[in-house]
C-alpha positions in Angstrom: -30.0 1.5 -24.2 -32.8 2.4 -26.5 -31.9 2.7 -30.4 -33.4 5.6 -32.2 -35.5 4.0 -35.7 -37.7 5.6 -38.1 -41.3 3.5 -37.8 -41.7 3.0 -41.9 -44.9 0.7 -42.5 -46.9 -2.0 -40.4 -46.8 -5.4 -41.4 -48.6 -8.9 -41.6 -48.1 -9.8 -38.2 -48.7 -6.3 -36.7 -45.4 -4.7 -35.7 -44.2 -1.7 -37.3 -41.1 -2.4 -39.2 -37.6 -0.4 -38.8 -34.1 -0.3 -39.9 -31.4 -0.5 -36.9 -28.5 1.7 -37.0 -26.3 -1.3 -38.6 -29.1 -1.7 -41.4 -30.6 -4.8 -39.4 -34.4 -5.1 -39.9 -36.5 -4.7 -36.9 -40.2 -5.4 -35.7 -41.4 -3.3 -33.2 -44.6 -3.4 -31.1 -45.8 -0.3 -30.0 -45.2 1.9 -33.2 -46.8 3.7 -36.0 -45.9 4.1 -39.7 -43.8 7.8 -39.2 -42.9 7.7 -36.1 -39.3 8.3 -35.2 -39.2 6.3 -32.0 -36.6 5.0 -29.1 -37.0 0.9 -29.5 -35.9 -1.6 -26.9 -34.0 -3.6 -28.6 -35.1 -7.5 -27.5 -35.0 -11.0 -29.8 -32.4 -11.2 -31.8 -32.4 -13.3 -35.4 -29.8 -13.6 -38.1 -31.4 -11.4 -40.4 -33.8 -9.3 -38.1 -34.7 -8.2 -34.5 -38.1 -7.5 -32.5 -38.6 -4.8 -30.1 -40.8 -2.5 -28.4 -41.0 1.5 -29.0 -40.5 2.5 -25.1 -40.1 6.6 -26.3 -42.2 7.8 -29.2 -40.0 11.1 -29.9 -41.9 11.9 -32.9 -46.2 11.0 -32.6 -48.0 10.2 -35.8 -51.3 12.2 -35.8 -53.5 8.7 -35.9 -51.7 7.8 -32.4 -54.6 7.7 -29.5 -54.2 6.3 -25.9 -54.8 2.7 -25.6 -57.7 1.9 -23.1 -55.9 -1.3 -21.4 -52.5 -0.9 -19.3 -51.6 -4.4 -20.5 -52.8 -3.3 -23.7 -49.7 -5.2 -26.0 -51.6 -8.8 -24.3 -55.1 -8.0 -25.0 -55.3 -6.3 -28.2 -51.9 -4.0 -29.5 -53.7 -1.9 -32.0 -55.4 0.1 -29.2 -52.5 3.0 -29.8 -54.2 4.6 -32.7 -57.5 5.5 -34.4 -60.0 3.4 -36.0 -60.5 5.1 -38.7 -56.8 4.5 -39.2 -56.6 0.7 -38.1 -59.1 0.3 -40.8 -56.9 2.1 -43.3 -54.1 -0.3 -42.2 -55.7 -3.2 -42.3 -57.0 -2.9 -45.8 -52.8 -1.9 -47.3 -51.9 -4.9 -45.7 -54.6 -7.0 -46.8 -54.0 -5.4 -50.7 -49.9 -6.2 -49.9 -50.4 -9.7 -48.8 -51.6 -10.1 -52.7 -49.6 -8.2 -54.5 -46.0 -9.5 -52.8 -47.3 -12.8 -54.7 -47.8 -11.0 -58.2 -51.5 -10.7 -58.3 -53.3 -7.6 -58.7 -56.9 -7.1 -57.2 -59.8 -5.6 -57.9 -61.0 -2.6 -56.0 -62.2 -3.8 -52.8 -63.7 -2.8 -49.5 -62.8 -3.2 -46.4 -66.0 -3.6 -43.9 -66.3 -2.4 -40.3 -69.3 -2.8 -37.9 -70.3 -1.6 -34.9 -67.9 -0.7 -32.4 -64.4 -1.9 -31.6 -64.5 -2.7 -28.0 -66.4 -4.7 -26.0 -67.2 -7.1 -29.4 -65.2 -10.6 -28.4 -68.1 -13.6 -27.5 -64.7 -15.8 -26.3 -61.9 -15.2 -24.4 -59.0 -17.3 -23.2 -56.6 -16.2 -20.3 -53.8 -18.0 -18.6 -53.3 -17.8 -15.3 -50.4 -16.2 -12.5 -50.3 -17.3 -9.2 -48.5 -15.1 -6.5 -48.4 -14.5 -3.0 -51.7 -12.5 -3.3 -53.3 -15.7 -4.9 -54.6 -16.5 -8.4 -54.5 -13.8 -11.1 -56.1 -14.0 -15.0 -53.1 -13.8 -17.1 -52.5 -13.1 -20.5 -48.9 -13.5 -22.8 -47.1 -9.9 -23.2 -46.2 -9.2 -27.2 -43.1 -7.5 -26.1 -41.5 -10.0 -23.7 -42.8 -13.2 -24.1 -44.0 -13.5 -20.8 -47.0 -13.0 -18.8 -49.0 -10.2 -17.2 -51.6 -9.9 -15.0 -55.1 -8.8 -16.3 -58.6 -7.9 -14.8 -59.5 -8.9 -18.1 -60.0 -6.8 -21.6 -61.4 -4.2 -23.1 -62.0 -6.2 -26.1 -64.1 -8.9 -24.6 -68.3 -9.1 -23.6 -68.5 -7.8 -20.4 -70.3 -11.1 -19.5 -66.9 -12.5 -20.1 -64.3 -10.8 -17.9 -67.4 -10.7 -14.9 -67.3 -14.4 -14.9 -63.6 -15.3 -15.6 -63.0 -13.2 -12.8 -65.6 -15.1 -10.4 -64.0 -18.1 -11.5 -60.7 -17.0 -10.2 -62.2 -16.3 -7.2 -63.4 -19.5 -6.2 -60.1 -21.4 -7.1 -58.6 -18.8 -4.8 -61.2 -19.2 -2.0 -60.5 -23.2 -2.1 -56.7 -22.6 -2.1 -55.9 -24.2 -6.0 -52.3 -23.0 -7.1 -51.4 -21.9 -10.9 -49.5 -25.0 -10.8 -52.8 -26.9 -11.1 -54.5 -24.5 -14.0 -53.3 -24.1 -17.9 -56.4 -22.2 -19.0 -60.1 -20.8 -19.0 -62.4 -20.2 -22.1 -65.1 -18.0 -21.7 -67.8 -17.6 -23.8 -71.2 -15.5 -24.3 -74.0 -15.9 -26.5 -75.7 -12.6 -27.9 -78.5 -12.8 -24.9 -75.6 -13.2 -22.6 -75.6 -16.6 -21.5 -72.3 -17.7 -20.3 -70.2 -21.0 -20.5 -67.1 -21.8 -19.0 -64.1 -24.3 -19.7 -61.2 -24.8 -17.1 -58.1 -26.8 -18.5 -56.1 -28.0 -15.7 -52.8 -29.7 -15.4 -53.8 -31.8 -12.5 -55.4 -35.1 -13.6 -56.8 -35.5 -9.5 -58.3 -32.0 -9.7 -60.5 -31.5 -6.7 -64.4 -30.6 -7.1 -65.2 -27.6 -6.3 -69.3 -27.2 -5.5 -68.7 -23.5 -5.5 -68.2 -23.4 -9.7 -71.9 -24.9 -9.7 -74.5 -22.3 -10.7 -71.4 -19.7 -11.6 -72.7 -19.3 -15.0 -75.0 -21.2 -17.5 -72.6 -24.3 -17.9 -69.2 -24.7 -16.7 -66.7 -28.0 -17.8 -63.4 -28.8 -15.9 -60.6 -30.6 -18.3 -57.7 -32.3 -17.6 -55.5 -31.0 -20.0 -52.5 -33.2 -21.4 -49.6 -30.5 -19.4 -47.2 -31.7 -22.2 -48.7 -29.4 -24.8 -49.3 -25.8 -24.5 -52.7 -25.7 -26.0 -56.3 -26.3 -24.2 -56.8 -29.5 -25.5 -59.7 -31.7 -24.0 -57.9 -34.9 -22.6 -60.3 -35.9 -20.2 -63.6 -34.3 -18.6 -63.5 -34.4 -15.1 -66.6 -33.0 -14.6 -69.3 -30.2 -15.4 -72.4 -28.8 -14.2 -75.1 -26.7 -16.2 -75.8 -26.8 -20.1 -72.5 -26.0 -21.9 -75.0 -24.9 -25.2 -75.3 -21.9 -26.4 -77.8 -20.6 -29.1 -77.4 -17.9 -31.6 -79.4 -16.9 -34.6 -77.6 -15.7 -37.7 -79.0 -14.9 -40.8 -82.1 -16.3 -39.8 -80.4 -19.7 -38.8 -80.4 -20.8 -35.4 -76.7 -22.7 -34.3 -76.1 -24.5 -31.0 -72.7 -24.9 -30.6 -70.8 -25.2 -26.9 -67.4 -23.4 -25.3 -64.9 -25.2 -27.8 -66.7 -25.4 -30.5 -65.0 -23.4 -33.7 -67.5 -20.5 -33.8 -66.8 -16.8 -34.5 -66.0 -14.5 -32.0 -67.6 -11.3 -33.6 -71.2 -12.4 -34.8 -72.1 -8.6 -36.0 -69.4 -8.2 -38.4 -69.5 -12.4 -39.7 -73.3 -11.8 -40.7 -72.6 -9.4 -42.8 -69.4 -11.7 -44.7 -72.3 -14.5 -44.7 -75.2 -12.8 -46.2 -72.0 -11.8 -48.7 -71.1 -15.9 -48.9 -75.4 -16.7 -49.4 -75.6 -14.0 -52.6 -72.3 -15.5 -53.7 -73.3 -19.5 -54.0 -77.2 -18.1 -54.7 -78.5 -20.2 -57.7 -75.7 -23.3 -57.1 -76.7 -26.6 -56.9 -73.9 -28.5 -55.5 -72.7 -26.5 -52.7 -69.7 -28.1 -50.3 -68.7 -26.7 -47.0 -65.5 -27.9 -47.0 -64.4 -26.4 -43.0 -67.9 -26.7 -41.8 -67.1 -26.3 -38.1 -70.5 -26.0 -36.6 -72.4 -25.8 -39.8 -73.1 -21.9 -39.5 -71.9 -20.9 -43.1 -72.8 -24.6 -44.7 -76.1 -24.5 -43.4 -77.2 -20.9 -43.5 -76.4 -20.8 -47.5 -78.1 -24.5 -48.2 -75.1 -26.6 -48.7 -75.4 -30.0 -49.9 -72.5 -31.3 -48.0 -70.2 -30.3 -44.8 -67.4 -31.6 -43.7 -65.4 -31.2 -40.8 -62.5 -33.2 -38.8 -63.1 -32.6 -35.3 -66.2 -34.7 -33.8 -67.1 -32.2 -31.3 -68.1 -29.6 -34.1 -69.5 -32.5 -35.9 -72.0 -33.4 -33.2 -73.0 -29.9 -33.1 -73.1 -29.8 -37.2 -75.5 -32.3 -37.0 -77.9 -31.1 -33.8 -78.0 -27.9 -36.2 -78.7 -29.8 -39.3 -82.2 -31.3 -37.8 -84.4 -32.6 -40.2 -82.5 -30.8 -43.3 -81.2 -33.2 -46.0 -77.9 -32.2 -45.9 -74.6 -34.8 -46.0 -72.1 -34.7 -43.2 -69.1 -35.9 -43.4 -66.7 -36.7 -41.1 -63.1 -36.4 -42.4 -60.5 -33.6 -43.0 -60.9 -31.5 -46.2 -57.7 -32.9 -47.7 -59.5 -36.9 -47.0 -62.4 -35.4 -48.4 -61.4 -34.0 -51.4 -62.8 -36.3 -54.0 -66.0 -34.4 -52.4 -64.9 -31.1 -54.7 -66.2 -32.3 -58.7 -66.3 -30.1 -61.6 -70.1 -28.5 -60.8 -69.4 -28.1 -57.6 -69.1 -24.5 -55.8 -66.8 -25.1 -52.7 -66.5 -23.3 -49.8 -63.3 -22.8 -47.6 -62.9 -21.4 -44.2 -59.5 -22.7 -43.1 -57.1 -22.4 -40.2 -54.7 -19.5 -40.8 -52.4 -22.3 -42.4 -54.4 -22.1 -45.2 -55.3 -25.0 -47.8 -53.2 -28.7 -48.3 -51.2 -29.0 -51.4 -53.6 -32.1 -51.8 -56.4 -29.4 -52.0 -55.4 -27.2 -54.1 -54.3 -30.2 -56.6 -57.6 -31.4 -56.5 -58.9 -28.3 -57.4 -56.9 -27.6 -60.6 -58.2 -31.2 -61.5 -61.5 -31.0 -61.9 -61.9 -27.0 -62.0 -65.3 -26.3 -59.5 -67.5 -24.1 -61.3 -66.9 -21.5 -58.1 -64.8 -21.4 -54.8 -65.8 -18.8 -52.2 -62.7 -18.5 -49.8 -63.1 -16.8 -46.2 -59.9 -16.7 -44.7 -57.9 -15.6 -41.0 -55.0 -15.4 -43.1 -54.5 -12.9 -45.8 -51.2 -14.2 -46.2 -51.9 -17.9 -47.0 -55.1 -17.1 -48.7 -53.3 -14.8 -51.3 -50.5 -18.1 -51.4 -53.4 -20.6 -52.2 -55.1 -18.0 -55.2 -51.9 -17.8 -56.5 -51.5 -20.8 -57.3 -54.9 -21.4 -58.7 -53.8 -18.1 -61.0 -54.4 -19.0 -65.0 -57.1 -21.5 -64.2 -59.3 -19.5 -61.6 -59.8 -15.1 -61.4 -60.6 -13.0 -58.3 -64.1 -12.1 -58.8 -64.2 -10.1 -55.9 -62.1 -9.6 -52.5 -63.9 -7.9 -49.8 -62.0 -7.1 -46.5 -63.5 -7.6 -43.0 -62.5 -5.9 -39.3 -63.6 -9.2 -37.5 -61.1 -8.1 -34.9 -60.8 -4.5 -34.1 -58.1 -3.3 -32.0 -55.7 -6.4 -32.9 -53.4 -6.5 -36.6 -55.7 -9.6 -37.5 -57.5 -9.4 -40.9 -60.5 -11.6 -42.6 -61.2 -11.5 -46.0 -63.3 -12.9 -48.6 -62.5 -14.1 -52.2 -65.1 -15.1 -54.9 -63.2 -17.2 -57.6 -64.8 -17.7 -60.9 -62.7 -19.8 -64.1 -60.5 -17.7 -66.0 -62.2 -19.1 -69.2 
């Protein structure tokens, strides 16, 4: 039975919000602000429900045909315009701040390029049936899987070789019982590397994966936890660096390194981050990953927690005289002093209490504030509100086609 709702706004996380008939909240994939819709009515909460729009009975004007069938696993904003998404994205990224009682500054919300075919990394699960091995991705609506060729979203390079990996395993007889995940990823000149997590810590060799791509890394994955973490390499063949030039700055960084997955669109918020710092002298990069912001605006100091990103932080570095440190930002945050400008790119958690402490302690002369997040970033300014001001915000589409927003705050002391 579907239940008839009114679509009235999209929110944070993507879905449109509606009101059931009993005046239970509902999120709903597969809807647009407007629309009167016929939802499927699936998780239920205390106070809310999700669900998925199976009968749009009345179509807002910005809806469009998505270009993937399995379009709610690849990328779910493929059902309306990008003039609109853009539109969207920048309410949301204007609510996120408000709901914690800050106004901003006019802003603007930047878009390059086109919004397909951008992604240089892709991750896909696998589905094993009687026809063999499949690329997989998770469905929004169900919570379960669905087969994919790949996406419309990602580097051609990317689905081509995901899908000759699949292959192989199927031509050697490997189940999905053996596989958790691949990670593709492409350079801007094409190259191609390739990690495969298994579950099986005696995972055979397979010769055939040799000369597939540039560089290609079998894991064995701890099967306990759901995420492709590295707890052994088995083995690898090839060169599993890649090599991109950004803002003039060459970065070598490998397939899990933290890197962006839309280089057209993050050169444009880093030349934004260099005019921002231009002129500091005590610059700190305080989630340096690779060193790709840190290094391309002159920072004094990077630090990062994950000693894969800091190998690569430092094979970037070369010769510069530049301090690396090794810790997380919240051991490092005796790093931040009162003439320092600090940068932050952090996880979509956002920044540590310990952080944020530390900076109404010794009150940096700047902090310049990229975030995944718009959510926890507008969390962390507000608490910095009375000691720090929003300089500027600028939004970015770093991922067309999907509800996710990046945005960039320049702080400056209130007084």
């Amino acid at each position: 039975m579907l239940e008839k709702i009114v679509i009235e706004k999209l929110v944070h996380g993507g879905q449109g919000l509606g009101t059931l008939p009993n005046g239970q909240k509902i999120f709903v994939w597969n809807g647009l602000p407007g629309e009167t819709v016929g939802v499927r009515v699936g998780r239920k909460k205390k106070d809310y429900a999700e669900g998925f729009a199976e009968e749009i009975i009345t179509a807002s004007k910005d809806r469009i045909t998505p270009v993937d069938e399995a379009y709610l696993s690849t990328s779910p904003w493929q059902i309306m315009t990008f003039d609109a998404e853009n539109s969207y994205k920048k309410e949301i990224l204007t609510e996120a701040f408000t709901r914690e009682g800050m106004e901003v500054p006019e802003f603007d919300f930047v878009s390059v390029g086109e919004p397909l075919h951008y992604r240089n990394k892709m991750e896909y699960s696998f589905w094993g049936d009687d026809d063999g091995l499949h690329l997989a991705l998770y469905h929004r609506a169900s919570h379960g899987k669905r087969i994919v060729m790949g996406s419309s979203i990602a580097r051609s390079e990317i689905d081509d070789a995901a899908n000759k990996v699949v292959a192989v395993l199927n031509s050697v007889g490997i189940r999905g019982g053996q596989l958790k995940t691949v990670i593709v990823r492409t350079n801007k000149e094409g190259d191609v590397v390739v990690a495969l997590f298994v579950k099986d810590k005696n995972f055979p060799k397979i010769e055939q994966l040799d000369g597939l791509c540039n560089g290609l890394a079998v894991y064995y994955s701890n099967p306990k936890s759901p995420a492709s973490i590295i707890t052994e390499e088995l083995y690898s063949y090839g060169d599993n660096k890649l090599h991109d030039t950004l803002a003039g700055l060459e970065i070598a960084y490998d397939v899990n390194s933290f890197f962006q997955v839309n280089l057209a669109i993050f050169e444009e918020s880093l030349l934004a981050i260099k005019k921002a710092v231009k002129n500091q002298k005590n610059i700190i990069d305080m989630y340096a990953g690779v060193g790709t912001i840190g290094l391309a605006v002159g920072a004094q100091k990077l630090v990062e927690m994950d000693a894969g990103n800091i190998a690569m932080a430092t094979y970037n570095a070369k010769t510069r005289e530049i301090e690396i440190v090794h810790a997380s930002t919240e051991e490092a945050r005796k790093l931040i002093t009162k003439d320092a400008c600090v940068i932050f790119d952090p996880p979509r958690a956002g920044l540590h209490d310990k952080v944020i402490d530390r900076l109404l302690e010794v009150q940096p002369v700047k902090i310049v504030y990229l975030s995944c997040n718009s959510a926890t970033q507008a969390r962390d300014i507000a608490k910095l509100q009375g000691t720090y001001k929003i300089a500027s915000l600028t939004g970015y589409n770093f991922f067309p086609r999907t509800p996710h927003i990046e945005s960039l705050a320049i702080l400056q002391k209130s007084v």
